[in-house]
JSON list of C-alpha atoms in Angstrom, two decimals:
[
{"chain": "A", "resi": 1, "resn": "MET", "atom": "CA", "xyz": [31.61, -46.22, 14.54]},
{"chain": "A", "resi": 2, "resn": "ASP", "atom": "CA", "xyz": [30.41, -47.98, 11.49]},
{"chain": "A", "resi": 3, "resn": "ARG", "atom": "CA", "xyz": [31.79, -46.82, 8.34]},
{"chain": "A", "resi": 4, "resn": "ASP", "atom": "CA", "xyz": [28.43, -46.35, 6.59]},
{"chain": "A", "resi": 5, "resn": "ALA", "atom": "CA", "xyz": [26.93, -44.37, 9.48]},
{"chain": "A", "resi": 6, "resn": "THR", "atom": "CA", "xyz": [30.16, -42.08, 9.18]},
{"chain": "A", "resi": 7, "resn": "ALA", "atom": "CA", "xyz": [29.66, -41.58, 5.62]},
{"chain": "A", "resi": 8, "resn": "ASP", "atom": "CA", "xyz": [26.00, -40.45, 6.31]},
{"chain": "A", "resi": 9, "resn": "VAL", "atom": "CA", "xyz": [26.85, -38.08, 9.05]},
{"chain": "A", "resi": 10, "resn": "ASN", "atom": "CA", "xyz": [29.41, -36.42, 6.81]},
{"chain": "A", "resi": 11, "resn": "ALA", "atom": "CA", "xyz": [27.24, -36.30, 3.54]},
{"chain": "A", "resi": 12, "resn": "PRO", "atom": "CA", "xyz": [26.40, -33.01, 2.04]},
{"chain": "A", "resi": 13, "resn": "HIS", "atom": "CA", "xyz": [23.62, -30.97, 3.46]},
{"chain": "A", "resi": 14, "resn": "SER", "atom": "CA", "xyz": [20.67, -31.82, 1.26]},
{"chain": "A", "resi": 15, "resn": "MET", "atom": "CA", "xyz": [16.75, -31.30, 1.31]},
{"chain": "A", "resi": 16, "resn": "GLY", "atom": "CA", "xyz": [14.83, -34.30, 1.03]},
{"chain": "A", "resi": 17, "resn": "THR", "atom": "CA", "xyz": [12.03, -32.04, 0.48]},
{"chain": "A", "resi": 18, "resn": "THR", "atom": "CA", "xyz": [8.35, -31.27, -0.59]},
{"chain": "A", "resi": 19, "resn": "ILE", "atom": "CA", "xyz": [7.96, -27.96, -2.68]},
{"chain": "A", "resi": 20, "resn": "ILE", "atom": "CA", "xyz": [4.82, -26.84, -4.33]},
{"chain": "A", "resi": 21, "resn": "GLY", "atom": "CA", "xyz": [3.76, -24.03, -6.43]},
{"chain": "A", "resi": 22, "resn": "VAL", "atom": "CA", "xyz": [0.19, -23.52, -7.35]},
{"chain": "A", "resi": 23, "resn": "THR", "atom": "CA", "xyz": [-1.62, -20.80, -9.48]},
{"chain": "A", "resi": 24, "resn": "TYR", "atom": "CA", "xyz": [-5.08, -19.49, -8.56]},
{"chain": "A", "resi": 25, "resn": "ASN", "atom": "CA", "xyz": [-7.40, -16.82, -9.64]},
{"chain": "A", "resi": 26, "resn": "GLY", "atom": "CA", "xyz": [-5.29, -13.67, -9.05]},
{"chain": "A", "resi": 27, "resn": "GLY", "atom": "CA", "xyz": [-1.69, -14.92, -8.13]},
{"chain": "A", "resi": 28, "resn": "VAL", "atom": "CA", "xyz": [0.33, -17.85, -7.01]},
{"chain": "A", "resi": 29, "resn": "ILE", "atom": "CA", "xyz": [1.24, -19.61, -3.74]},
{"chain": "A", "resi": 30, "resn": "LEU", "atom": "CA", "xyz": [4.39, -21.46, -2.99]},
{"chain": "A", "resi": 31, "resn": "GLY", "atom": "CA", "xyz": [4.64, -23.86, -0.17]},
{"chain": "A", "resi": 32, "resn": "ALA", "atom": "CA", "xyz": [7.40, -26.03, 1.40]},
{"chain": "A", "resi": 33, "resn": "ASP", "atom": "CA", "xyz": [8.24, -28.24, 4.42]},
{"chain": "A", "resi": 34, "resn": "SER", "atom": "CA", "xyz": [11.24, -27.33, 6.49]},
{"chain": "A", "resi": 35, "resn": "ARG", "atom": "CA", "xyz": [13.50, -30.39, 7.13]},
{"chain": "A", "resi": 36, "resn": "THR", "atom": "CA", "xyz": [17.13, -30.08, 6.00]},
{"chain": "A", "resi": 37, "resn": "SER", "atom": "CA", "xyz": [19.09, -33.43, 6.12]},
{"chain": "A", "resi": 38, "resn": "THR", "atom": "CA", "xyz": [22.80, -34.74, 6.09]},
{"chain": "A", "resi": 39, "resn": "GLY", "atom": "CA", "xyz": [22.57, -38.22, 5.13]},
{"chain": "A", "resi": 40, "resn": "LEU", "atom": "CA", "xyz": [20.27, -39.68, 7.99]},
{"chain": "A", "resi": 41, "resn": "TYR", "atom": "CA", "xyz": [20.92, -36.90, 10.28]},
{"chain": "A", "resi": 42, "resn": "VAL", "atom": "CA", "xyz": [18.46, -33.90, 10.24]},
{"chain": "A", "resi": 43, "resn": "ALA", "atom": "CA", "xyz": [20.64, -30.74, 10.28]},
{"chain": "A", "resi": 44, "resn": "ASN", "atom": "CA", "xyz": [17.74, -28.25, 10.40]},
{"chain": "A", "resi": 45, "resn": "ARG", "atom": "CA", "xyz": [14.25, -29.05, 11.20]},
{"chain": "A", "resi": 46, "resn": "ALA", "atom": "CA", "xyz": [12.85, -25.44, 10.43]},
{"chain": "A", "resi": 47, "resn": "SER", "atom": "CA", "xyz": [14.71, -24.22, 7.48]},
{"chain": "A", "resi": 48, "resn": "ASP", "atom": "CA", "xyz": [13.17, -21.86, 5.02]},
{"chain": "A", "resi": 49, "resn": "LYS", "atom": "CA", "xyz": [13.07, -23.23, 1.47]},
{"chain": "A", "resi": 50, "resn": "ILE", "atom": "CA", "xyz": [11.33, -20.42, -0.07]},
{"chain": "A", "resi": 51, "resn": "THR", "atom": "CA", "xyz": [13.62, -17.84, -1.06]},
{"chain": "A", "resi": 52, "resn": "GLN", "atom": "CA", "xyz": [12.96, -14.16, -2.28]},
{"chain": "A", "resi": 53, "resn": "LEU", "atom": "CA", "xyz": [14.51, -13.26, -5.71]},
{"chain": "A", "resi": 54, "resn": "THR", "atom": "CA", "xyz": [12.89, -10.02, -6.22]},
{"chain": "A", "resi": 55, "resn": "ASP", "atom": "CA", "xyz": [9.79, -8.06, -4.70]},
{"chain": "A", "resi": 56, "resn": "ASN", "atom": "CA", "xyz": [7.56, -10.02, -6.88]},
{"chain": "A", "resi": 57, "resn": "VAL", "atom": "CA", "xyz": [9.40, -13.31, -7.70]},
{"chain": "A", "resi": 58, "resn": "TYR", "atom": "CA", "xyz": [10.21, -16.18, -5.16]},
{"chain": "A", "resi": 59, "resn": "ILE", "atom": "CA", "xyz": [11.71, -19.59, -5.64]},
{"chain": "A", "resi": 60, "resn": "CYS", "atom": "CA", "xyz": [11.30, -23.09, -3.75]},
{"chain": "A", "resi": 61, "resn": "ARG", "atom": "CA", "xyz": [14.52, -24.89, -3.36]},
{"chain": "A", "resi": 62, "resn": "SER", "atom": "CA", "xyz": [14.99, -28.82, -3.26]},
{"chain": "A", "resi": 63, "resn": "GLY", "atom": "CA", "xyz": [17.89, -31.02, -3.67]},
{"chain": "A", "resi": 64, "resn": "SER", "atom": "CA", "xyz": [21.54, -29.85, -2.44]},
{"chain": "A", "resi": 65, "resn": "ALA", "atom": "CA", "xyz": [21.11, -26.85, -0.25]},
{"chain": "A", "resi": 66, "resn": "ALA", "atom": "CA", "xyz": [24.43, -25.31, -1.29]},
{"chain": "A", "resi": 67, "resn": "ASP", "atom": "CA", "xyz": [23.74, -25.64, -4.77]},
{"chain": "A", "resi": 68, "resn": "SER", "atom": "CA", "xyz": [20.10, -24.11, -4.67]},
{"chain": "A", "resi": 69, "resn": "GLN", "atom": "CA", "xyz": [21.40, -21.31, -2.48]},
{"chain": "A", "resi": 70, "resn": "ILE", "atom": "CA", "xyz": [24.16, -20.31, -4.79]},
{"chain": "A", "resi": 71, "resn": "VAL", "atom": "CA", "xyz": [21.73, -20.33, -7.84]},
{"chain": "A", "resi": 72, "resn": "SER", "atom": "CA", "xyz": [19.49, -18.25, -5.73]},
{"chain": "A", "resi": 73, "resn": "ASP", "atom": "CA", "xyz": [22.35, -15.74, -4.91]},
{"chain": "A", "resi": 74, "resn": "TYR", "atom": "CA", "xyz": [23.58, -15.48, -8.51]},
{"chain": "A", "resi": 75, "resn": "VAL", "atom": "CA", "xyz": [19.90, -15.05, -9.98]},
{"chain": "A", "resi": 76, "resn": "ARG", "atom": "CA", "xyz": [19.20, -12.36, -7.46]},
{"chain": "A", "resi": 77, "resn": "TYR", "atom": "CA", "xyz": [22.24, -10.58, -8.33]},
{"chain": "A", "resi": 78, "resn": "PHE", "atom": "CA", "xyz": [21.40, -10.73, -12.19]},
{"chain": "A", "resi": 79, "resn": "LEU", "atom": "CA", "xyz": [17.99, -9.72, -11.60]},
{"chain": "A", "resi": 80, "resn": "HIS", "atom": "CA", "xyz": [19.01, -6.69, -9.56]},
{"chain": "A", "resi": 81, "resn": "GLN", "atom": "CA", "xyz": [21.32, -5.68, -12.50]},
{"chain": "A", "resi": 82, "resn": "HIS", "atom": "CA", "xyz": [18.47, -6.21, -14.87]},
{"chain": "A", "resi": 83, "resn": "THR", "atom": "CA", "xyz": [15.89, -3.98, -12.88]},
{"chain": "A", "resi": 84, "resn": "ILE", "atom": "CA", "xyz": [18.46, -1.17, -12.57]},
{"chain": "A", "resi": 85, "resn": "GLN", "atom": "CA", "xyz": [19.03, -1.39, -16.34]},
{"chain": "A", "resi": 86, "resn": "LEU", "atom": "CA", "xyz": [15.35, -1.49, -17.38]},
{"chain": "A", "resi": 87, "resn": "GLY", "atom": "CA", "xyz": [14.01, 0.77, -14.50]},
{"chain": "A", "resi": 88, "resn": "GLN", "atom": "CA", "xyz": [11.22, -1.71, -13.87]},
{"chain": "A", "resi": 89, "resn": "PRO", "atom": "CA", "xyz": [10.96, -4.97, -12.05]},
{"chain": "A", "resi": 90, "resn": "ALA", "atom": "CA", "xyz": [11.84, -8.01, -13.93]},
{"chain": "A", "resi": 91, "resn": "THR", "atom": "CA", "xyz": [8.93, -10.40, -15.01]},
{"chain": "A", "resi": 92, "resn": "VAL", "atom": "CA", "xyz": [8.52, -13.90, -13.64]},
{"chain": "A", "resi": 93, "resn": "LYS", "atom": "CA", "xyz": [9.39, -15.37, -17.14]},
{"chain": "A", "resi": 94, "resn": "VAL", "atom": "CA", "xyz": [12.74, -13.60, -16.92]},
{"chain": "A", "resi": 95, "resn": "ALA", "atom": "CA", "xyz": [13.57, -14.85, -13.44]},
{"chain": "A", "resi": 96, "resn": "ALA", "atom": "CA", "xyz": [12.76, -18.30, -14.54]},
{"chain": "A", "resi": 97, "resn": "ASN", "atom": "CA", "xyz": [15.02, -18.17, -17.56]},
{"chain": "A", "resi": 98, "resn": "LEU", "atom": "CA", "xyz": [17.88, -17.09, -15.82]},
{"chain": "A", "resi": 99, "resn": "VAL", "atom": "CA", "xyz": [17.47, -20.03, -13.23]},
{"chain": "A", "resi": 100, "resn": "ARG", "atom": "CA", "xyz": [17.10, -22.31, -16.36]},
{"chain": "A", "resi": 101, "resn": "LEU", "atom": "CA", "xyz": [20.09, -20.88, -17.84]},
{"chain": "A", "resi": 102, "resn": "LEU", "atom": "CA", "xyz": [22.22, -21.48, -14.70]},
{"chain": "A", "resi": 103, "resn": "ALA", "atom": "CA", "xyz": [20.82, -24.88, -14.15]},
{"chain": "A", "resi": 104, "resn": "TYR", "atom": "CA", "xyz": [21.25, -26.12, -17.73]},
{"chain": "A", "resi": 105, "resn": "ASN", "atom": "CA", "xyz": [24.80, -24.46, -18.23]},
{"chain": "A", "resi": 106, "resn": "ASN", "atom": "CA", "xyz": [25.96, -26.20, -14.97]},
{"chain": "A", "resi": 107, "resn": "LYS", "atom": "CA", "xyz": [23.79, -29.59, -15.01]},
{"chain": "A", "resi": 108, "resn": "ASN", "atom": "CA", "xyz": [26.85, -31.75, -14.45]},
{"chain": "A", "resi": 109, "resn": "MET", "atom": "CA", "xyz": [27.76, -30.17, -11.20]},
{"chain": "A", "resi": 110, "resn": "LEU", "atom": "CA", "xyz": [24.29, -29.05, -9.77]},
{"chain": "A", "resi": 111, "resn": "GLN", "atom": "CA", "xyz": [21.84, -31.31, -7.95]},
{"chain": "A", "resi": 112, "resn": "THR", "atom": "CA", "xyz": [18.93, -29.03, -7.58]},
{"chain": "A", "resi": 113, "resn": "GLY", "atom": "CA", "xyz": [15.36, -28.78, -8.50]},
{"chain": "A", "resi": 114, "resn": "ILE", "atom": "CA", "xyz": [13.80, -25.48, -8.19]},
{"chain": "A", "resi": 115, "resn": "ILE", "atom": "CA", "xyz": [10.14, -24.01, -8.61]},
{"chain": "A", "resi": 116, "resn": "VAL", "atom": "CA", "xyz": [9.87, -20.24, -9.61]},
{"chain": "A", "resi": 117, "resn": "GLY", "atom": "CA", "xyz": [6.68, -18.42, -8.71]},
{"chain": "A", "resi": 118, "resn": "GLY", "atom": "CA", "xyz": [5.66, -14.93, -8.80]},
{"chain": "A", "resi": 119, "resn": "TRP", "atom": "CA", "xyz": [3.25, -12.07, -10.12]},
{"chain": "A", "resi": 120, "resn": "ASP", "atom": "CA", "xyz": [3.93, -9.39, -12.74]},
{"chain": "A", "resi": 121, "resn": "LYS", "atom": "CA", "xyz": [1.65, -6.80, -14.50]},
{"chain": "A", "resi": 122, "resn": "TYR", "atom": "CA", "xyz": [2.09, -8.38, -17.87]},
{"chain": "A", "resi": 123, "resn": "GLU", "atom": "CA", "xyz": [1.18, -11.97, -17.46]},
{"chain": "A", "resi": 124, "resn": "GLY", "atom": "CA", "xyz": [-0.26, -12.22, -13.68]},
{"chain": "A", "resi": 125, "resn": "GLY", "atom": "CA", "xyz": [0.70, -15.11, -11.55]},
{"chain": "A", "resi": 126, "resn": "LYS", "atom": "CA", "xyz": [3.06, -17.62, -13.25]},
{"chain": "A", "resi": 127, "resn": "ILE", "atom": "CA", "xyz": [4.52, -20.83, -12.00]},
{"chain": "A", "resi": 128, "resn": "TYR", "atom": "CA", "xyz": [7.65, -22.53, -13.52]},
{"chain": "A", "resi": 129, "resn": "GLY", "atom": "CA", "xyz": [9.24, -25.87, -12.66]},
{"chain": "A", "resi": 130, "resn": "ILE", "atom": "CA", "xyz": [12.96, -26.21, -13.27]},
{"chain": "A", "resi": 131, "resn": "PRO", "atom": "CA", "xyz": [14.00, -29.87, -12.42]},
{"chain": "A", "resi": 132, "resn": "LEU", "atom": "CA", "xyz": [17.44, -31.42, -12.43]},
{"chain": "A", "resi": 133, "resn": "GLY", "atom": "CA", "xyz": [19.11, -30.67, -15.92]},
{"chain": "A", "resi": 134, "resn": "GLY", "atom": "CA", "xyz": [17.73, -27.37, -16.43]},
{"chain": "A", "resi": 135, "resn": "THR", "atom": "CA", "xyz": [14.39, -27.99, -18.51]},
{"chain": "A", "resi": 136, "resn": "ILE", "atom": "CA", "xyz": [11.81, -25.29, -17.82]},
{"chain": "A", "resi": 137, "resn": "LEU", "atom": "CA", "xyz": [8.06, -25.96, -17.88]},
{"chain": "A", "resi": 138, "resn": "GLU", "atom": "CA", "xyz": [5.42, -23.42, -17.22]},
{"chain": "A", "resi": 139, "resn": "GLN", "atom": "CA", "xyz": [2.64, -25.10, -15.24]},
{"chain": "A", "resi": 140, "resn": "PRO", "atom": "CA", "xyz": [-0.60, -24.44, -13.50]},
{"chain": "A", "resi": 141, "resn": "PHE", "atom": "CA", "xyz": [1.03, -26.12, -10.54]},
{"chain": "A", "resi": 142, "resn": "ALA", "atom": "CA", "xyz": [4.45, -27.61, -9.85]},
{"chain": "A", "resi": 143, "resn": "ILE", "atom": "CA", "xyz": [5.54, -30.24, -7.10]},
{"chain": "A", "resi": 144, "resn": "GLY", "atom": "CA", "xyz": [9.18, -31.15, -6.41]},
{"chain": "A", "resi": 145, "resn": "GLY", "atom": "CA", "xyz": [11.51, -32.91, -3.94]},
{"chain": "A", "resi": 146, "resn": "SER", "atom": "CA", "xyz": [11.25, -36.39, -2.49]},
{"chain": "A", "resi": 147, "resn": "GLY", "atom": "CA", "xyz": [7.75, -35.85, -1.25]},
{"chain": "A", "resi": 148, "resn": "SER", "atom": "CA", "xyz": [6.25, -35.13, -4.62]},
{"chain": "A", "resi": 149, "resn": "SER", "atom": "CA", "xyz": [6.19, -38.73, -5.69]},
{"chain": "A", "resi": 150, "resn": "TYR", "atom": "CA", "xyz": [3.32, -39.13, -3.23]},
{"chain": "A", "resi": 151, "resn": "LEU", "atom": "CA", "xyz": [1.36, -36.19, -4.47]},
{"chain": "A", "resi": 152, "resn": "TYR", "atom": "CA", "xyz": [0.95, -36.49, -8.14]},
{"chain": "A", "resi": 153, "resn": "GLY", "atom": "CA", "xyz": [-2.32, -38.46, -7.93]},
{"chain": "A", "resi": 154, "resn": "PHE", "atom": "CA", "xyz": [-3.52, -36.23, -5.20]},
{"chain": "A", "resi": 155, "resn": "PHE", "atom": "CA", "xyz": [-2.98, -33.10, -7.44]},
{"chain": "A", "resi": 156, "resn": "ASP", "atom": "CA", "xyz": [-4.63, -34.60, -10.53]},
{"chain": "A", "resi": 157, "resn": "GLN", "atom": "CA", "xyz": [-7.66, -35.03, -8.24]},
{"chain": "A", "resi": 158, "resn": "ALA", "atom": "CA", "xyz": [-7.58, -31.92, -6.21]},
{"chain": "A", "resi": 159, "resn": "TRP", "atom": "CA", "xyz": [-6.38, -28.93, -8.31]},
{"chain": "A", "resi": 160, "resn": "LYS", "atom": "CA", "xyz": [-8.94, -27.10, -10.26]},
{"chain": "A", "resi": 161, "resn": "GLU", "atom": "CA", "xyz": [-8.86, -23.98, -12.43]},
{"chain": "A", "resi": 162, "resn": "GLY", "atom": "CA", "xyz": [-10.05, -20.70, -10.98]},
{"chain": "A", "resi": 163, "resn": "MET", "atom": "CA", "xyz": [-9.39, -21.56, -7.21]},
{"chain": "A", "resi": 164, "resn": "THR", "atom": "CA", "xyz": [-9.72, -18.57, -4.83]},
{"chain": "A", "resi": 165, "resn": "LYS", "atom": "CA", "xyz": [-6.79, -17.85, -2.68]},
{"chain": "A", "resi": 166, "resn": "GLU", "atom": "CA", "xyz": [-8.08, -19.33, 0.43]},
{"chain": "A", "resi": 167, "resn": "GLU", "atom": "CA", "xyz": [-8.74, -22.80, -1.75]},
{"chain": "A", "resi": 168, "resn": "ALA", "atom": "CA", "xyz": [-5.23, -22.79, -3.03]},
{"chain": "A", "resi": 169, "resn": "GLU", "atom": "CA", "xyz": [-3.68, -22.10, 0.37]},
{"chain": "A", "resi": 170, "resn": "GLN", "atom": "CA", "xyz": [-5.62, -24.95, 1.68]},
{"chain": "A", "resi": 171, "resn": "LEU", "atom": "CA", "xyz": [-4.56, -27.29, -1.06]},
{"chain": "A", "resi": 172, "resn": "VAL", "atom": "CA", "xyz": [-0.82, -26.29, -0.54]},
{"chain": "A", "resi": 173, "resn": "VAL", "atom": "CA", "xyz": [-0.97, -26.95, 3.28]},
{"chain": "A", "resi": 174, "resn": "LYS", "atom": "CA", "xyz": [-2.96, -30.16, 2.90]},
{"chain": "A", "resi": 175, "resn": "ALA", "atom": "CA", "xyz": [-0.47, -31.48, 0.12]},
{"chain": "A", "resi": 176, "resn": "VAL", "atom": "CA", "xyz": [2.74, -30.66, 2.12]},
{"chain": "A", "resi": 177, "resn": "SER", "atom": "CA", "xyz": [1.17, -32.39, 5.30]},
{"chain": "A", "resi": 178, "resn": "LEU", "atom": "CA", "xyz": [0.43, -35.32, 3.37]},
{"chain": "A", "resi": 179, "resn": "ALA", "atom": "CA", "xyz": [3.95, -35.68, 2.05]},
{"chain": "A", "resi": 180, "resn": "ILE", "atom": "CA", "xyz": [5.28, -35.01, 5.49]},
{"chain": "A", "resi": 181, "resn": "ALA", "atom": "CA", "xyz": [3.04, -37.92, 6.67]},
{"chain": "A", "resi": 182, "resn": "ARG", "atom": "CA", "xyz": [4.41, -40.48, 3.85]},
{"chain": "A", "resi": 183, "resn": "ASP", "atom": "CA", "xyz": [8.04, -39.12, 3.08]},
{"chain": "A", "resi": 184, "resn": "GLY", "atom": "CA", "xyz": [10.65, -39.72, 5.68]},
{"chain": "A", "resi": 185, "resn": "ALA", "atom": "CA", "xyz": [12.78, -37.11, 4.22]},
{"chain": "A", "resi": 186, "resn": "SER", "atom": "CA", "xyz": [10.05, -34.42, 4.71]},
{"chain": "A", "resi": 187, "resn": "GLY", "atom": "CA", "xyz": [9.10, -32.86, 7.95]},
{"chain": "A", "resi": 188, "resn": "GLY", "atom": "CA", "xyz": [8.90, -29.92, 10.23]},
{"chain": "A", "resi": 189, "resn": "VAL", "atom": "CA", "xyz": [6.74, -26.91, 9.69]},
{"chain": "A", "resi": 190, "resn": "VAL", "atom": "CA", "xyz": [5.06, -25.80, 6.67]},
{"chain": "A", "resi": 191, "resn": "ARG", "atom": "CA", "xyz": [5.81, -22.38, 5.14]},
{"chain": "A", "resi": 192, "resn": "THR", "atom": "CA", "xyz": [3.74, -20.70, 2.31]},
{"chain": "A", "resi": 193, "resn": "VAL", "atom": "CA", "xyz": [4.07, -17.55, 0.37]},
{"chain": "A", "resi": 194, "resn": "THR", "atom": "CA", "xyz": [1.32, -15.74, -1.49]},
{"chain": "A", "resi": 195, "resn": "ILE", "atom": "CA", "xyz": [2.24, -13.40, -4.40]},
{"chain": "A", "resi": 196, "resn": "ASN", "atom": "CA", "xyz": [-0.46, -11.26, -6.06]},
{"chain": "A", "resi": 197, "resn": "SER", "atom": "CA", "xyz": [-1.09, -7.72, -7.24]},
{"chain": "A", "resi": 198, "resn": "GLU", "atom": "CA", "xyz": [-1.24, -6.65, -3.69]},
{"chain": "A", "resi": 199, "resn": "GLY", "atom": "CA", "xyz": [2.16, -7.80, -2.59]},
{"chain": "A", "resi": 200, "resn": "VAL", "atom": "CA", "xyz": [3.58, -10.75, -0.77]},
{"chain": "A", "resi": 201, "resn": "THR", "atom": "CA", "xyz": [2.26, -12.69, 2.21]},
{"chain": "A", "resi": 202, "resn": "ARG", "atom": "CA", "xyz": [4.03, -15.23, 4.26]},
{"chain": "A", "resi": 203, "resn": "ASN", "atom": "CA", "xyz": [2.34, -17.90, 6.47]},
{"chain": "A", "resi": 204, "resn": "PHE", "atom": "CA", "xyz": [3.57, -20.30, 8.93]},
{"chain": "A", "resi": 205, "resn": "TYR", "atom": "CA", "xyz": [1.89, -23.55, 10.11]},
{"chain": "A", "resi": 206, "resn": "PRO", "atom": "CA", "xyz": [3.49, -25.41, 12.95]},
{"chain": "A", "resi": 207, "resn": "GLY", "atom": "CA", "xyz": [3.62, -29.16, 12.89]},
{"chain": "A", "resi": 208, "resn": "ASP", "atom": "CA", "xyz": [1.13, -29.61, 15.75]},
{"chain": "A", "resi": 209, "resn": "GLN", "atom": "CA", "xyz": [-1.44, -27.67, 13.64]},
{"chain": "A", "resi": 210, "resn": "LEU", "atom": "CA", "xyz": [-1.20, -29.76, 10.64]},
{"chain": "A", "resi": 211, "resn": "PRO", "atom": "CA", "xyz": [-3.87, -32.40, 9.66]},
{"chain": "A", "resi": 212, "resn": "LEU", "atom": "CA", "xyz": [-3.27, -35.99, 10.70]},
{"chain": "A", "resi": 213, "resn": "TRP", "atom": "CA", "xyz": [-3.24, -38.84, 8.16]},
{"chain": "A", "resi": 214, "resn": "HIS", "atom": "CA", "xyz": [-3.61, -42.71, 8.33]},
{"chain": "A", "resi": 215, "resn": "ASP", "atom": "CA", "xyz": [-1.47, -44.35, 10.93]},
{"chain": "A", "resi": 216, "resn": "GLU", "atom": "CA", "xyz": [-0.16, -40.98, 12.40]},
{"chain": "A", "resi": 217, "resn": "VAL", "atom": "CA", "xyz": [-0.26, -40.71, 16.11]},
{"chain": "A", "resi": 218, "resn": "GLU", "atom": "CA", "xyz": [-1.75, -37.48, 17.37]},
{"chain": "A", "resi": 219, "resn": "ALA", "atom": "CA", "xyz": [0.69, -35.42, 19.63]},
{"chain": "A", "resi": 220, "resn": "HIS", "atom": "CA", "xyz": [0.52, -35.95, 23.41]},
{"chain": "A", "resi": 221, "resn": "ASN", "atom": "CA", "xyz": [1.81, -33.35, 25.98]},
{"chain": "A", "resi": 222, "resn": "SER", "atom": "CA", "xyz": [3.55, -36.26, 28.21]},
{"chain": "A", "resi": 223, "resn": "LEU", "atom": "CA", "xyz": [4.18, -40.05, 28.48]},
{"chain": "A", "resi": 224, "resn": "LEU", "atom": "CA", "xyz": [1.35, -40.03, 31.22]},
{"chain": "A", "resi": 225, "resn": "ASP", "atom": "CA", "xyz": [-1.19, -38.83, 28.77]},
{"chain": "A", "resi": 226, "resn": "ILE", "atom": "CA", "xyz": [-0.28, -41.51, 26.40]},
{"chain": "A", "resi": 227, "resn": "LEU", "atom": "CA", "xyz": [-0.69, -44.28, 29.05]},
{"chain": "A", "resi": 228, "resn": "ASN", "atom": "CA", "xyz": [-4.01, -42.85, 30.40]},
{"chain": "A", "resi": 229, "resn": "ALA", "atom": "CA", "xyz": [-5.30, -42.76, 26.80]},
{"chain": "A", "resi": 230, "resn": "SER", "atom": "CA", "xyz": [-4.33, -46.38, 26.33]},
{"chain": "A", "resi": 231, "resn": "ASN", "atom": "CA", "xyz": [-5.73, -47.49, 29.73]},
{"chain": "A", "resi": 232, "resn": "PRO", "atom": "CA", "xyz": [-8.67, -45.08, 30.71]},
{"chain": "A", "resi": 233, "resn": "GLU", "atom": "CA", "xyz": [-9.78, -47.43, 33.58]},
{"chain": "A", "resi": 234, "resn": "PRO", "atom": "CA", "xyz": [-7.54, -47.72, 36.75]},
{"chain": "A", "resi": 235, "resn": "MET", "atom": "CA", "xyz": [-6.22, -51.23, 37.25]},
{"chain": "A", "resi": 236, "resn": "SER", "atom": "CA", "xyz": [-7.93, -53.03, 39.94]},
{"chain": "A", "resi": 237, "resn": "THR", "atom": "CA", "xyz": [-6.20, -55.12, 42.49]}
]
């Protein structure tokens, strides 16, 4: 086997990824694709990159899967202790600052970008972007992962203040499907998590239900369907 190919197969599990967090009028919606890769090999085509920290706070993970998972585990543990001591749920800002603290203090060892989103009774729905290096940015929307480079212009045009929950959900699904179409490291299904005063709702969008973009081929059931579509008239002898 070629040496370069061997290096790719044995590379660490990473998430060439598209992750999104969007605020709307009443809460936040987080979204992500589901492709986890090891070099050029797709290790998991249906992974869940939206992880629960508390009842009201979730994170989207990108970069090294191992790094993002260990950060999630530590922050979940610290938030549990925090909740016991205070006797009430942690705010989104507290959760985001814990993620920021771990990411910044270990920036030479971690390769992960994270979006923290949630709802609390003090500030409502909040989104915080925490990219490589541990910077923390409160934003009305945040995008991350390899697919984000295809989405900045789209979000500048499509995002607006005061969106309804339905509008925000459609925006997230449309954006992730667009990144899947353009970014080879993003793929699979689309998962979303909606967090507001009423609680948390998870949604799942299979790949065959996502919108198609330019140059994408519509799914067919069999090779015969493809041949019939390209040659609708029977051949004459």
